[in-house]
Amino acid sequence: MSKKNNDLSAVKVKEKFNWPLTILLILGLITVLFPLYMTIVIAFKQPSEMTNSISGILSLPQHWSFSNFREAMEVTDFWRSLLNSVLITGITMGLALVIHSLMGYAVARNMQNSKFYRTSYYYIVSGMFVPFAILMMPLVKQTAELHIANVVGVILCYTVFYMPMNVLLYSGYLKNIPVALEEAAHVDGASTWTTYWKVIFPLMKPMHATVAVLTALGTWNDVMTPLVIMSGSGMNTLPLAQLTFQTQFGTNYNLAFASYLLALLPMLIFYLFAQKQIINGVVNGAVK
Amino acid sequence: MKKKDSQAELLKPKKTVTERERTFAMIAIPILILFFLFNTLPLIKGFIYSFTNFKGYGSYEWVGLRNYIDLFTDARVGKSYLFTVKLAFFTTILVNIVSLLMALGLNAKIKFKSALRGMYFLPNILGALVVGYIFNYFFTYIVPAIFHTTSILASGSKAWIAVMIVCAWQAIAMNTIIYISGLQTVPEDVYEAGMLDGATGWSKFRHLTFPLIIPFFTINMVLCMKNFLMVFDQIMALTKGGPAQSTESISFLIYNNGMSGGQFGFQSANAVIFFIVIVTISVFQMRFLNSKEEQL
């Protein structure tokens, strides 16, 4: 054991980085980047450039033309779908931060001495295990009856679907925030409501980041909920539009791939700027 | 508002309600109502529909346990359970082995560490449906052209492998990051011992590093299993359940036949059984999470 440790430290002094492993990992990136490369080159090409050979498909386009993108935007009503996606994700995220944190607060502060809040907590958290498949059909009927078989219905569904996880995260986080802080504010004459917004809500910033990332990633990429609920409304979200217009793309894969790339782009750009926050959020959500 | 206040007071009828208690009740009760309306109520309705022959429209009758009896003799349903379990099982194993290796590599003394980690996480943030469409083209045109074979997606016996690869491509990104955060909790000296190459490296990994990251292993196993059992988007984009219904996942079957196939009642029964399967797995998860909390 000690000999091995010595060997290791000797290696470490000589060579700081494990280069063979680094090179192996860089080569491994092909598995991640190849599908994206393929998407980009096909999206920029014209159907005439797509010969049946591999080189015809995977070579760089002769002209970098944006005509496929223009056409794809028209065919899939891109801006409308994008707007719907942004609205759904944005509003759901906002509601999650407000509603789920409030519920987490109410539960965390009363669980110890109130059976009602303890039951509420387990009631909501157990909702995590309800698969969408069982809610799907009744929810379609229900949203149609309430005349919210549209963006509103989807947002309400998401607000409820993400509640179990987010309440669990918030109430867990609040256990580490001492009640003494609130009591101090209370002595100063602030109401519970004011205390929450002025003292507690800002203190939960790290958890807000986690909740925002998890909720936004989940809602942005989800297809099933808008598929069943909004199908009658003629509206699409960005991923759903790819499904809806699949038949219109036909065998024009260049057009289809331009559309796929457009659908992936907002998230790719977002990831470029908020990579650290996204990774931290996802890890926190899974591990906590 | 008035009504909600009186409800709040009912909860504690003997004591006078303080401002704090009233505020909490006013927060909790509307949220609980919302949760009930869009989670519990549809769950109950789904359960009720499972005892009917409802087609999704028109009138319907009670059929008692008929749907449940039919469910166990229905070849298509049986096939979809077999496919889903097979997919979930093999994908979970594949994903966890690859992720663990990736995490060990990405946690070692390598150059460009954070850039590599960021790149390898990329598949996870992309929408599964669009990823599925891209891979659909890959399996239909690129792979057959390279290996001069027919498309794997057209093969009833092998199409599930394509689904597995696409599911794994995205899940590996996620699980690797979780394993990395697990490896970071391992004390440096123990971790270095586990990173040694060769047979001693393996036995040290097995006896030192791995036992210390078992909680993360369990998280990943349960997470994977649950996600893959509910697989939908990848099926929709790659195979639409085909060829010859060989890749129909449970969620896909419930969606397809329940929503447009006139089997609303029957597929509700299927969904109830599916729910029980998921709950059984989740109970296991809850137990694990509780035991982990005790440790901390």
Coordinates of C-alpha atoms in Angstrom, one line a residue:
Chain A
M1 CA 0.0 0.0 0.0
S2 CA 2.6 2.5 1.0
K3 CA 4.8 1.5 -1.8
K4 CA 2.0 2.1 -4.3
N5 CA 1.3 5.5 -2.8
N6 CA 5.0 6.4 -3.2
D7 CA 4.9 5.3 -6.8
L8 CA 1.9 7.4 -7.3
S9 CA 3.4 10.5 -5.8
A10 CA 6.5 10.0 -7.8
V11 CA 4.4 9.9 -11.0
K12 CA 2.6 13.0 -9.9
V13 CA 5.8 15.0 -9.4
K14 CA 7.1 14.0 -12.8
E15 CA 3.9 14.5 -14.8
K16 CA 1.1 16.7 -13.5
F17 CA -1.5 15.7 -16.0
N18 CA -2.5 12.3 -17.1
W19 CA -2.1 13.0 -20.9
P20 CA -3.1 9.6 -22.3
L21 CA -6.4 9.8 -20.4
T22 CA -6.9 13.4 -21.5
I23 CA -6.4 12.4 -25.1
L24 CA -8.7 9.4 -24.7
L25 CA -11.4 11.6 -23.3
I26 CA -11.0 14.2 -26.0
L27 CA -11.4 11.4 -28.6
G28 CA -14.4 10.2 -26.8
L29 CA -16.0 13.6 -27.4
I30 CA -16.7 12.4 -30.9
T31 CA -19.7 10.4 -29.5
V32 CA -21.1 13.7 -28.2
L33 CA -20.2 16.0 -31.0
F34 CA -20.7 13.8 -34.0
P35 CA -24.5 13.9 -33.9
L36 CA -24.3 17.7 -33.5
Y37 CA -21.8 18.0 -36.4
M38 CA -24.1 15.9 -38.5
T39 CA -27.1 18.1 -37.7
I40 CA -25.2 21.3 -38.6
V41 CA -23.9 20.1 -41.9
I42 CA -27.1 18.6 -43.1
A43 CA -29.0 21.7 -42.0
F44 CA -26.9 23.9 -44.2
K45 CA -26.9 21.7 -47.3
Q46 CA -29.3 21.5 -50.2
P47 CA -31.0 18.2 -51.0
S48 CA -29.0 18.1 -54.3
E49 CA -25.8 17.9 -52.3
M50 CA -27.0 14.8 -50.4
T51 CA -25.7 12.0 -52.4
N52 CA -26.2 8.5 -51.1
S53 CA -22.6 8.1 -50.0
I54 CA -21.4 8.9 -46.5
S55 CA -19.1 11.6 -47.8
G56 CA -22.0 13.3 -49.6
I57 CA -24.0 13.4 -46.3
L58 CA -21.2 14.3 -44.0
S59 CA -19.0 16.6 -46.0
L60 CA -19.1 20.3 -45.4
P61 CA -21.7 22.2 -47.4
Q62 CA -20.6 23.9 -50.6
H63 CA -22.3 27.1 -49.6
W64 CA -23.3 28.1 -46.1
S65 CA -26.8 29.1 -47.0
F66 CA -29.5 30.0 -44.5
S67 CA -32.3 29.2 -46.9
N68 CA -33.2 26.0 -45.1
F69 CA -33.6 27.9 -41.9
R70 CA -35.8 30.5 -43.4
E71 CA -38.0 27.8 -44.9
A72 CA -38.1 25.8 -41.7
M73 CA -39.1 28.9 -39.7
E74 CA -42.0 29.4 -42.0
V75 CA -43.1 25.7 -42.1
T76 CA -43.0 25.2 -38.3
D77 CA -44.2 28.7 -37.4
F78 CA -41.0 29.0 -35.5
W79 CA -41.5 32.3 -33.7
R80 CA -44.9 31.4 -32.5
S81 CA -43.6 28.0 -31.1
L82 CA -40.6 29.7 -29.6
L83 CA -42.9 32.3 -27.9
N84 CA -45.1 29.5 -26.5
S85 CA -42.1 27.6 -25.2
V86 CA -40.6 30.8 -23.6
L87 CA -44.0 31.6 -22.1
I88 CA -44.6 28.1 -20.7
T89 CA -41.1 27.7 -19.3
G90 CA -40.8 31.3 -18.0
I91 CA -44.2 31.4 -16.2
T92 CA -43.8 27.9 -14.8
M93 CA -40.4 28.8 -13.5
G94 CA -41.7 31.9 -11.9
L95 CA -44.7 30.1 -10.4
A96 CA -42.4 27.4 -9.1
L97 CA -40.2 29.9 -7.4
V98 CA -43.1 31.6 -5.7
I99 CA -45.6 28.8 -5.0
H100 CA -43.3 26.0 -4.3
S101 CA -41.0 28.0 -2.1
L102 CA -44.0 29.3 -0.1
M103 CA -45.3 25.7 0.3
G104 CA -41.9 24.5 1.3
Y105 CA -41.8 27.3 3.9
A106 CA -45.2 26.6 5.3
V107 CA -44.4 22.9 5.6
A108 CA -40.9 23.2 6.9
R109 CA -41.9 25.6 9.7
N110 CA -44.9 23.6 10.9
M111 CA -44.0 20.0 10.2
Q112 CA -42.6 19.3 13.7
N113 CA -45.7 20.3 15.6
S114 CA -48.6 20.1 13.2
K115 CA -50.1 16.9 11.9
F116 CA -51.8 18.8 9.2
Y117 CA -48.6 20.1 7.6
R118 CA -46.8 16.8 8.1
T119 CA -49.6 15.1 6.2
S120 CA -49.6 17.8 3.6
Y121 CA -45.9 17.3 3.1
Y122 CA -46.1 13.6 2.6
Y123 CA -49.2 14.0 0.4
I124 CA -47.5 16.4 -2.0
V125 CA -44.1 14.7 -2.0
S126 CA -45.7 11.3 -2.8
G127 CA -47.0 12.9 -5.9
M128 CA -43.5 12.5 -7.3
F129 CA -44.2 8.8 -7.9
V130 CA -47.4 9.4 -10.0
P131 CA -46.4 8.7 -13.6
F132 CA -47.8 11.1 -16.2
A133 CA -49.3 8.2 -18.1
I134 CA -52.0 7.7 -15.5
L135 CA -52.9 11.4 -15.3
M136 CA -52.7 12.0 -19.0
M137 CA -56.1 10.8 -20.2
P138 CA -58.2 12.3 -17.3
L139 CA -56.2 15.6 -17.5
V140 CA -57.1 15.9 -21.2
K141 CA -60.8 15.7 -20.4
Q142 CA -60.4 18.0 -17.4
T143 CA -58.5 20.7 -19.2
A144 CA -61.0 20.6 -22.0
E145 CA -63.9 20.9 -19.6
L146 CA -62.3 23.9 -17.9
H147 CA -61.5 25.5 -21.3
I148 CA -57.8 25.5 -20.6
A149 CA -56.7 23.0 -23.1
N150 CA -54.0 25.4 -24.1
V151 CA -50.9 27.1 -22.8
V152 CA -52.6 27.9 -19.5
G153 CA -53.5 24.3 -18.9
V154 CA -50.0 23.2 -19.6
I155 CA -48.5 25.7 -17.2
L156 CA -51.0 24.7 -14.4
C157 CA -50.1 21.0 -15.0
Y158 CA -46.3 21.7 -14.8
T159 CA -46.8 23.8 -11.7
V160 CA -48.4 20.8 -10.1
F161 CA -46.0 18.2 -11.6
Y162 CA -42.9 19.9 -10.3
M163 CA -44.4 20.7 -6.9
P164 CA -43.4 17.4 -5.2
M165 CA -39.7 17.7 -6.1
N166 CA -39.5 21.4 -5.5
V167 CA -41.3 21.4 -2.1
L168 CA -39.0 18.6 -1.0
L169 CA -36.0 20.7 -2.0
Y170 CA -37.2 23.9 -0.5
S171 CA -38.3 22.4 2.8
G172 CA -35.1 20.5 3.1
Y173 CA -33.1 23.7 2.6
L174 CA -35.2 25.6 5.1
K175 CA -34.4 23.2 7.8
N176 CA -30.9 24.8 7.8
I177 CA -32.2 28.3 8.0
P178 CA -32.7 29.1 11.7
V179 CA -36.2 30.3 12.9
A180 CA -34.5 32.9 15.1
L181 CA -34.1 35.1 12.0
E182 CA -37.8 35.3 11.6
E183 CA -38.4 35.8 15.3
A184 CA -36.1 38.8 15.2
A185 CA -38.1 40.3 12.3
H186 CA -41.3 39.5 14.1
V187 CA -40.2 41.3 17.2
D188 CA -39.6 44.3 15.0
G189 CA -43.3 44.2 14.1
A190 CA -43.1 42.6 10.6
S191 CA -45.9 40.2 9.6
T192 CA -45.1 36.5 8.7
W193 CA -45.8 37.4 5.1
T194 CA -43.5 40.3 5.0
T195 CA -40.8 38.5 6.9
Y196 CA -40.9 35.7 4.3
W197 CA -40.4 38.0 1.4
K198 CA -37.9 40.3 3.1
V199 CA -35.8 37.7 5.0
I200 CA -36.4 34.1 4.0
F201 CA -37.0 34.3 0.3
P202 CA -33.7 36.1 -0.4
L203 CA -31.8 33.6 1.8
M204 CA -33.0 30.7 -0.3
K205 CA -31.1 32.0 -3.4
P206 CA -29.0 28.8 -3.9
M207 CA -32.1 26.7 -3.8
H208 CA -33.9 29.1 -6.2
A209 CA -31.2 28.5 -8.7
T210 CA -31.5 24.7 -8.4
V211 CA -35.3 24.8 -8.7
A212 CA -35.2 27.2 -11.6
V213 CA -32.7 25.1 -13.6
L214 CA -34.5 21.8 -12.9
T215 CA -38.0 23.2 -13.7
A216 CA -36.8 25.1 -16.8
L217 CA -34.9 22.1 -18.2
G218 CA -37.8 19.8 -17.6
T219 CA -40.5 22.0 -19.0
W220 CA -38.5 23.3 -22.0
N221 CA -37.7 19.8 -23.3
D222 CA -41.0 18.1 -22.4
V223 CA -43.2 16.9 -25.3
M224 CA -45.8 14.6 -23.7
T225 CA -47.7 17.2 -21.7
P226 CA -48.2 19.8 -24.5
L227 CA -48.8 17.0 -27.0
V228 CA -51.8 15.7 -25.2
I229 CA -53.2 18.9 -23.7
M230 CA -52.6 21.5 -26.5
S231 CA -53.1 19.2 -29.5
G232 CA -56.5 20.6 -30.2
S233 CA -55.4 24.2 -29.9
G234 CA -53.3 24.4 -33.0
M235 CA -50.5 25.7 -30.9
N236 CA -47.0 24.2 -30.5
T237 CA -44.1 24.4 -28.3
L238 CA -40.7 24.3 -29.9
P239 CA -40.1 20.5 -29.5
L240 CA -43.7 19.7 -30.2
A241 CA -43.5 21.6 -33.5
Q242 CA -40.9 19.0 -34.7
L243 CA -43.4 16.3 -34.1
T244 CA -46.4 18.1 -35.6
F245 CA -44.6 19.1 -38.8
Q246 CA -42.8 15.8 -39.2
T247 CA -45.0 14.9 -42.2
Q248 CA -44.4 18.3 -43.8
F249 CA -40.7 17.8 -43.8
G250 CA -41.2 14.6 -45.8
T251 CA -37.9 13.4 -47.2
N252 CA -36.4 16.9 -47.2
Y253 CA -34.0 16.1 -44.4
N254 CA -32.1 19.3 -44.9
L255 CA -35.2 21.2 -44.0
A256 CA -36.0 18.9 -41.1
F257 CA -32.5 19.2 -39.7
A258 CA -32.5 23.0 -40.0
S259 CA -35.7 22.9 -38.0
Y260 CA -34.1 20.5 -35.4
L261 CA -31.1 22.8 -35.1
L262 CA -33.4 25.8 -34.5
A263 CA -35.2 23.8 -31.8
L264 CA -31.9 22.9 -30.1
L265 CA -30.3 26.4 -30.5
P266 CA -32.0 28.3 -27.6
M267 CA -30.9 25.6 -25.1
L268 CA -27.4 25.4 -26.5
I269 CA -27.0 29.2 -26.2
F270 CA -28.4 29.1 -22.7
Y271 CA -26.0 26.3 -21.8
L272 CA -23.1 28.2 -23.2
F273 CA -23.7 31.1 -20.7
A274 CA -25.1 29.3 -17.7
Q275 CA -23.2 26.0 -17.9
K276 CA -22.0 26.0 -14.3
Q277 CA -25.4 27.0 -12.9
I278 CA -27.1 24.3 -14.9
I279 CA -24.7 21.5 -13.9
N280 CA -24.8 22.6 -10.2
G281 CA -28.6 22.7 -10.3
V282 CA -29.0 19.3 -11.8
V283 CA -26.5 17.7 -9.4
N284 CA -28.1 19.4 -6.4
G285 CA -31.6 18.3 -7.5
A286 CA -30.5 14.7 -7.9
V287 CA -28.3 14.4 -4.8
K288 CA -30.4 16.2 -2.2
Chain B
M1 CA -60.7 34.5 1.1
K2 CA -63.4 34.5 3.8
K3 CA -64.0 30.8 3.2
K4 CA -60.4 29.9 3.3
D5 CA -60.0 31.7 6.6
S6 CA -62.8 29.8 8.2
Q7 CA -61.3 26.6 6.9
A8 CA -58.0 27.5 8.5
E9 CA -59.8 28.2 11.8
L10 CA -61.4 24.8 11.7
L11 CA -58.0 23.2 11.8
K12 CA -57.4 24.6 15.3
P13 CA -60.8 25.2 16.7
K14 CA -59.9 25.5 20.3
K15 CA -56.9 27.8 20.2
T16 CA -57.1 31.3 19.0
V17 CA -55.4 31.5 15.6
T18 CA -52.3 33.6 15.6
E19 CA -51.3 35.8 12.6
R20 CA -48.5 33.3 11.8
E21 CA -50.8 30.3 11.8
R22 CA -53.4 32.2 9.6
T23 CA -50.7 33.2 7.1
F24 CA -49.4 29.6 6.8
A25 CA -52.9 28.3 6.3
M26 CA -53.6 30.9 3.7
I27 CA -50.5 29.7 1.9
A28 CA -51.0 26.0 2.2
I29 CA -54.7 25.6 1.6
P30 CA -54.9 27.1 -2.0
I31 CA -51.8 25.3 -3.0
L32 CA -53.2 22.0 -1.7
I33 CA -56.4 22.6 -3.6
L34 CA -54.4 23.3 -6.8
F35 CA -52.4 20.1 -6.2
F36 CA -55.5 18.1 -5.6
L37 CA -57.2 19.4 -8.8
F38 CA -54.3 18.5 -11.2
N39 CA -52.8 15.5 -9.5
T40 CA -55.1 13.6 -7.1
L41 CA -58.3 14.3 -9.0
P42 CA -57.1 13.0 -12.3
L43 CA -55.5 10.0 -10.5
I44 CA -58.9 9.2 -8.9
K45 CA -60.7 9.7 -12.3
G46 CA -58.2 7.4 -14.0
F47 CA -58.8 4.8 -11.4
I48 CA -62.6 5.1 -11.9
Y49 CA -62.3 5.0 -15.7
S50 CA -60.3 1.7 -15.4
F51 CA -63.5 0.0 -14.4
T52 CA -65.4 1.2 -17.5
N53 CA -65.4 0.5 -21.2
F54 CA -65.1 4.2 -21.9
K55 CA -63.7 4.9 -25.4
G56 CA -62.7 8.5 -24.7
Y57 CA -66.0 9.8 -26.1
G58 CA -69.7 8.9 -25.9
S59 CA -71.4 6.8 -23.2
Y60 CA -69.8 4.0 -21.3
E61 CA -70.7 1.2 -18.9
W62 CA -69.2 -0.3 -15.8
V63 CA -67.3 -3.5 -16.6
G64 CA -66.0 -4.3 -13.1
L65 CA -62.6 -6.0 -13.2
R66 CA -62.9 -6.9 -16.9
N67 CA -60.2 -4.5 -18.0
Y68 CA -57.8 -5.9 -15.4
I69 CA -58.5 -9.5 -16.4
D70 CA -58.0 -8.6 -20.1
L71 CA -54.8 -6.8 -19.3
F72 CA -53.1 -9.9 -18.1
T73 CA -54.1 -11.9 -21.2
D74 CA -53.5 -9.1 -23.7
A75 CA -50.5 -10.1 -25.8
R76 CA -49.8 -6.5 -26.9
V77 CA -49.7 -5.2 -23.3
G78 CA -47.6 -8.1 -22.2
K79 CA -45.2 -7.4 -25.0
S80 CA -44.9 -3.8 -24.1
Y81 CA -44.1 -4.6 -20.5
L82 CA -41.5 -7.1 -21.6
F83 CA -40.0 -4.5 -23.9
T84 CA -40.0 -1.7 -21.4
V85 CA -38.5 -3.8 -18.6
K86 CA -35.8 -5.2 -21.0
L87 CA -35.0 -1.7 -22.2
A88 CA -34.9 -0.2 -18.7
F89 CA -32.8 -3.1 -17.3
F90 CA -30.1 -3.2 -20.0
T91 CA -30.0 0.6 -20.4
T92 CA -29.6 1.1 -16.7
I93 CA -26.7 -1.3 -16.6
L94 CA -25.0 0.1 -19.7
V95 CA -25.5 3.7 -18.5
N96 CA -24.1 3.1 -15.0
I97 CA -21.0 1.2 -16.2
V98 CA -20.1 3.8 -18.8
S99 CA -20.9 6.8 -16.5
L100 CA -18.8 5.4 -13.7
L101 CA -15.8 5.0 -16.0
M102 CA -16.4 8.4 -17.5
A103 CA -16.6 9.9 -14.0
L104 CA -13.4 8.2 -12.9
G105 CA -11.7 9.6 -16.0
L106 CA -13.1 13.1 -15.7
N107 CA -12.2 13.2 -12.0
A108 CA -8.6 12.2 -12.6
K109 CA -5.6 14.5 -13.1
I110 CA -6.5 15.5 -16.6
K111 CA -6.0 18.7 -18.6
F112 CA -9.1 20.7 -19.7
K113 CA -11.0 19.1 -16.9
S114 CA -13.9 21.6 -16.6
A115 CA -14.2 22.1 -20.4
L116 CA -14.4 18.3 -20.9
R117 CA -17.0 17.9 -18.1
G118 CA -19.1 20.7 -19.7
M119 CA -18.9 19.1 -23.1
Y120 CA -19.8 15.6 -21.9
F121 CA -22.8 17.0 -20.0
L122 CA -24.2 18.6 -23.2
P123 CA -26.5 15.7 -24.4
N124 CA -28.4 16.0 -21.1
I125 CA -29.8 19.5 -21.8
L126 CA -31.1 18.7 -25.3
G127 CA -34.7 17.7 -25.9
A128 CA -35.1 13.9 -26.1
L129 CA -37.5 14.2 -29.1
V130 CA -35.2 16.2 -31.3
V131 CA -32.3 14.0 -30.2
G132 CA -34.4 11.0 -31.2
Y133 CA -35.1 12.4 -34.7
I134 CA -31.4 13.1 -35.3
F135 CA -30.5 9.6 -34.3
N136 CA -33.3 8.3 -36.4
Y137 CA -31.5 9.7 -39.4
F138 CA -28.2 8.4 -38.1
F139 CA -29.5 4.8 -37.8
T140 CA -31.5 4.9 -41.0
Y141 CA -28.9 6.4 -43.4
I142 CA -25.4 6.7 -41.8
V143 CA -25.0 3.4 -40.0
P144 CA -26.2 1.2 -42.9
A145 CA -24.0 3.1 -45.3
I146 CA -20.9 2.5 -43.3
F147 CA -21.5 -1.2 -42.5
H148 CA -23.5 -2.0 -45.6
T149 CA -26.4 -3.4 -43.6
T150 CA -30.1 -2.7 -43.4
S151 CA -31.3 -0.2 -40.8
I152 CA -31.4 -1.4 -37.2
L153 CA -34.7 0.5 -36.8
A154 CA -36.3 -1.8 -39.4
S155 CA -35.4 -4.9 -37.4
G156 CA -38.0 -6.3 -35.0
S157 CA -35.4 -8.0 -32.9
K158 CA -32.8 -5.3 -32.9
A159 CA -34.7 -1.9 -33.0
W160 CA -34.6 -1.9 -29.1
I161 CA -30.8 -1.6 -29.2
A162 CA -31.2 1.7 -31.1
V163 CA -33.6 3.0 -28.5
M164 CA -31.2 1.9 -25.8
I165 CA -28.3 3.8 -27.4
V166 CA -30.3 7.0 -27.7
C167 CA -31.6 6.7 -24.1
A168 CA -28.0 6.0 -22.9
W169 CA -26.5 8.9 -24.9
Q170 CA -28.4 11.4 -22.9
A171 CA -28.5 9.5 -19.5
I172 CA -24.8 8.9 -19.4
A173 CA -24.2 12.7 -19.4
M174 CA -26.5 13.1 -16.3
N175 CA -25.2 10.1 -14.4
T176 CA -21.5 10.9 -15.0
I177 CA -22.0 14.3 -13.4
I178 CA -23.7 12.7 -10.4
Y179 CA -20.9 10.1 -10.1
I180 CA -18.3 12.9 -10.3
S181 CA -20.0 14.7 -7.4
G182 CA -19.9 11.4 -5.6
L183 CA -16.2 10.9 -6.2
Q184 CA -15.5 14.4 -4.9
T185 CA -16.9 13.4 -1.5
V186 CA -14.2 10.6 -1.3
P187 CA -11.1 11.7 0.6
E188 CA -8.2 12.5 -1.7
D189 CA -5.9 9.7 -0.5
V190 CA -8.5 7.0 -0.8
Y191 CA -9.5 8.3 -4.2
E192 CA -5.9 8.3 -5.5
A193 CA -5.5 4.7 -4.3
G194 CA -8.6 3.8 -6.3
M195 CA -7.3 5.4 -9.4
L196 CA -4.3 3.2 -9.8
D197 CA -4.1 1.2 -13.0
G198 CA -4.0 -2.6 -13.4
A199 CA -5.4 -5.3 -11.1
T200 CA -4.5 -3.5 -7.9
G201 CA -6.3 -0.4 -9.3
W202 CA -9.4 -2.4 -9.8
S203 CA -9.4 -4.1 -6.4
K204 CA -8.8 -0.8 -4.8
F205 CA -11.6 0.8 -6.7
R206 CA -13.8 -2.1 -5.7
H207 CA -12.9 -2.1 -2.0
L208 CA -12.2 1.6 -1.4
T209 CA -13.7 4.0 -3.8
F210 CA -16.8 2.2 -4.8
P211 CA -18.1 1.5 -1.2
L212 CA -17.8 5.2 -0.5
I213 CA -19.9 6.3 -3.5
I214 CA -22.6 3.6 -3.1
P215 CA -25.2 6.3 -2.2
F216 CA -24.6 7.9 -5.6
F217 CA -24.7 4.5 -7.3
T218 CA -28.1 3.9 -5.8
I219 CA -29.4 7.3 -6.8
N220 CA -28.3 6.7 -10.4
M221 CA -29.7 3.2 -10.5
V222 CA -33.1 4.3 -9.3
L223 CA -33.2 7.4 -11.4
C224 CA -32.3 5.5 -14.5
M225 CA -34.7 2.7 -13.9
K226 CA -37.6 5.1 -13.3
N227 CA -36.8 7.3 -16.3
F228 CA -36.4 4.4 -18.7
L229 CA -39.6 2.7 -17.5
M230 CA -41.4 5.9 -18.5
V231 CA -39.6 6.2 -21.8
F232 CA -41.8 8.0 -24.4
D233 CA -40.1 10.7 -26.5
Q234 CA -37.3 8.4 -27.9
I235 CA -39.9 5.9 -28.9
M236 CA -42.0 8.6 -30.6
A237 CA -39.0 9.9 -32.5
L238 CA -37.3 6.6 -33.4
T239 CA -39.8 3.8 -34.0
K240 CA -43.3 4.9 -33.1
G241 CA -43.5 1.5 -31.4
G242 CA -42.6 -0.5 -34.5
P243 CA -41.6 -2.5 -36.3
A244 CA -44.5 -4.9 -35.6
Q245 CA -45.0 -3.3 -32.1
S246 CA -41.7 -4.6 -31.0
T247 CA -40.7 -1.3 -29.3
E248 CA -43.9 -0.2 -27.8
S249 CA -43.1 1.2 -24.3
I250 CA -45.9 1.2 -21.7
S251 CA -46.2 5.0 -21.8
F252 CA -46.4 4.9 -25.6
L253 CA -49.0 2.2 -25.6
I254 CA -51.2 4.0 -23.1
Y255 CA -50.8 7.2 -25.1
N256 CA -51.4 5.6 -28.5
N257 CA -54.3 3.3 -27.7
G258 CA -55.8 5.3 -24.9
M259 CA -55.9 8.7 -26.6
S260 CA -56.7 7.7 -30.1
G261 CA -57.3 4.0 -30.1
G262 CA -60.6 4.0 -28.3
Q263 CA -59.2 2.1 -25.3
F264 CA -59.5 4.9 -22.8
G265 CA -60.9 2.6 -20.1
F266 CA -58.7 -0.3 -20.8
Q267 CA -55.5 1.8 -21.0
S268 CA -56.6 3.4 -17.7
A269 CA -56.4 0.0 -16.1
N270 CA -53.0 -0.4 -17.7
A271 CA -51.9 2.9 -16.3
V272 CA -53.1 1.9 -12.8
I273 CA -50.9 -1.2 -13.0
F274 CA -48.0 0.9 -14.4
F275 CA -48.5 3.3 -11.4
I276 CA -48.2 0.4 -9.0
V277 CA -45.0 -0.8 -10.6
I278 CA -43.6 2.8 -10.4
V279 CA -44.7 3.1 -6.8
T280 CA -43.0 -0.2 -5.8
I281 CA -39.8 1.1 -7.2
S282 CA -40.2 4.5 -5.6
V283 CA -40.9 3.0 -2.1
F284 CA -37.5 1.4 -2.5
Q285 CA -36.1 4.9 -3.3
M286 CA -37.8 6.5 -0.3
R287 CA -36.3 4.0 2.0
F288 CA -32.9 4.6 0.6
L289 CA -33.3 8.4 0.9
N290 CA -34.4 8.1 4.5
S291 CA -31.5 5.9 5.5
K292 CA -29.2 8.4 3.8
E293 CA -30.7 11.2 5.8
E294 CA -30.0 9.4 9.0
Q295 CA -26.4 9.1 8.1
L296 CA -26.0 12.8 7.6

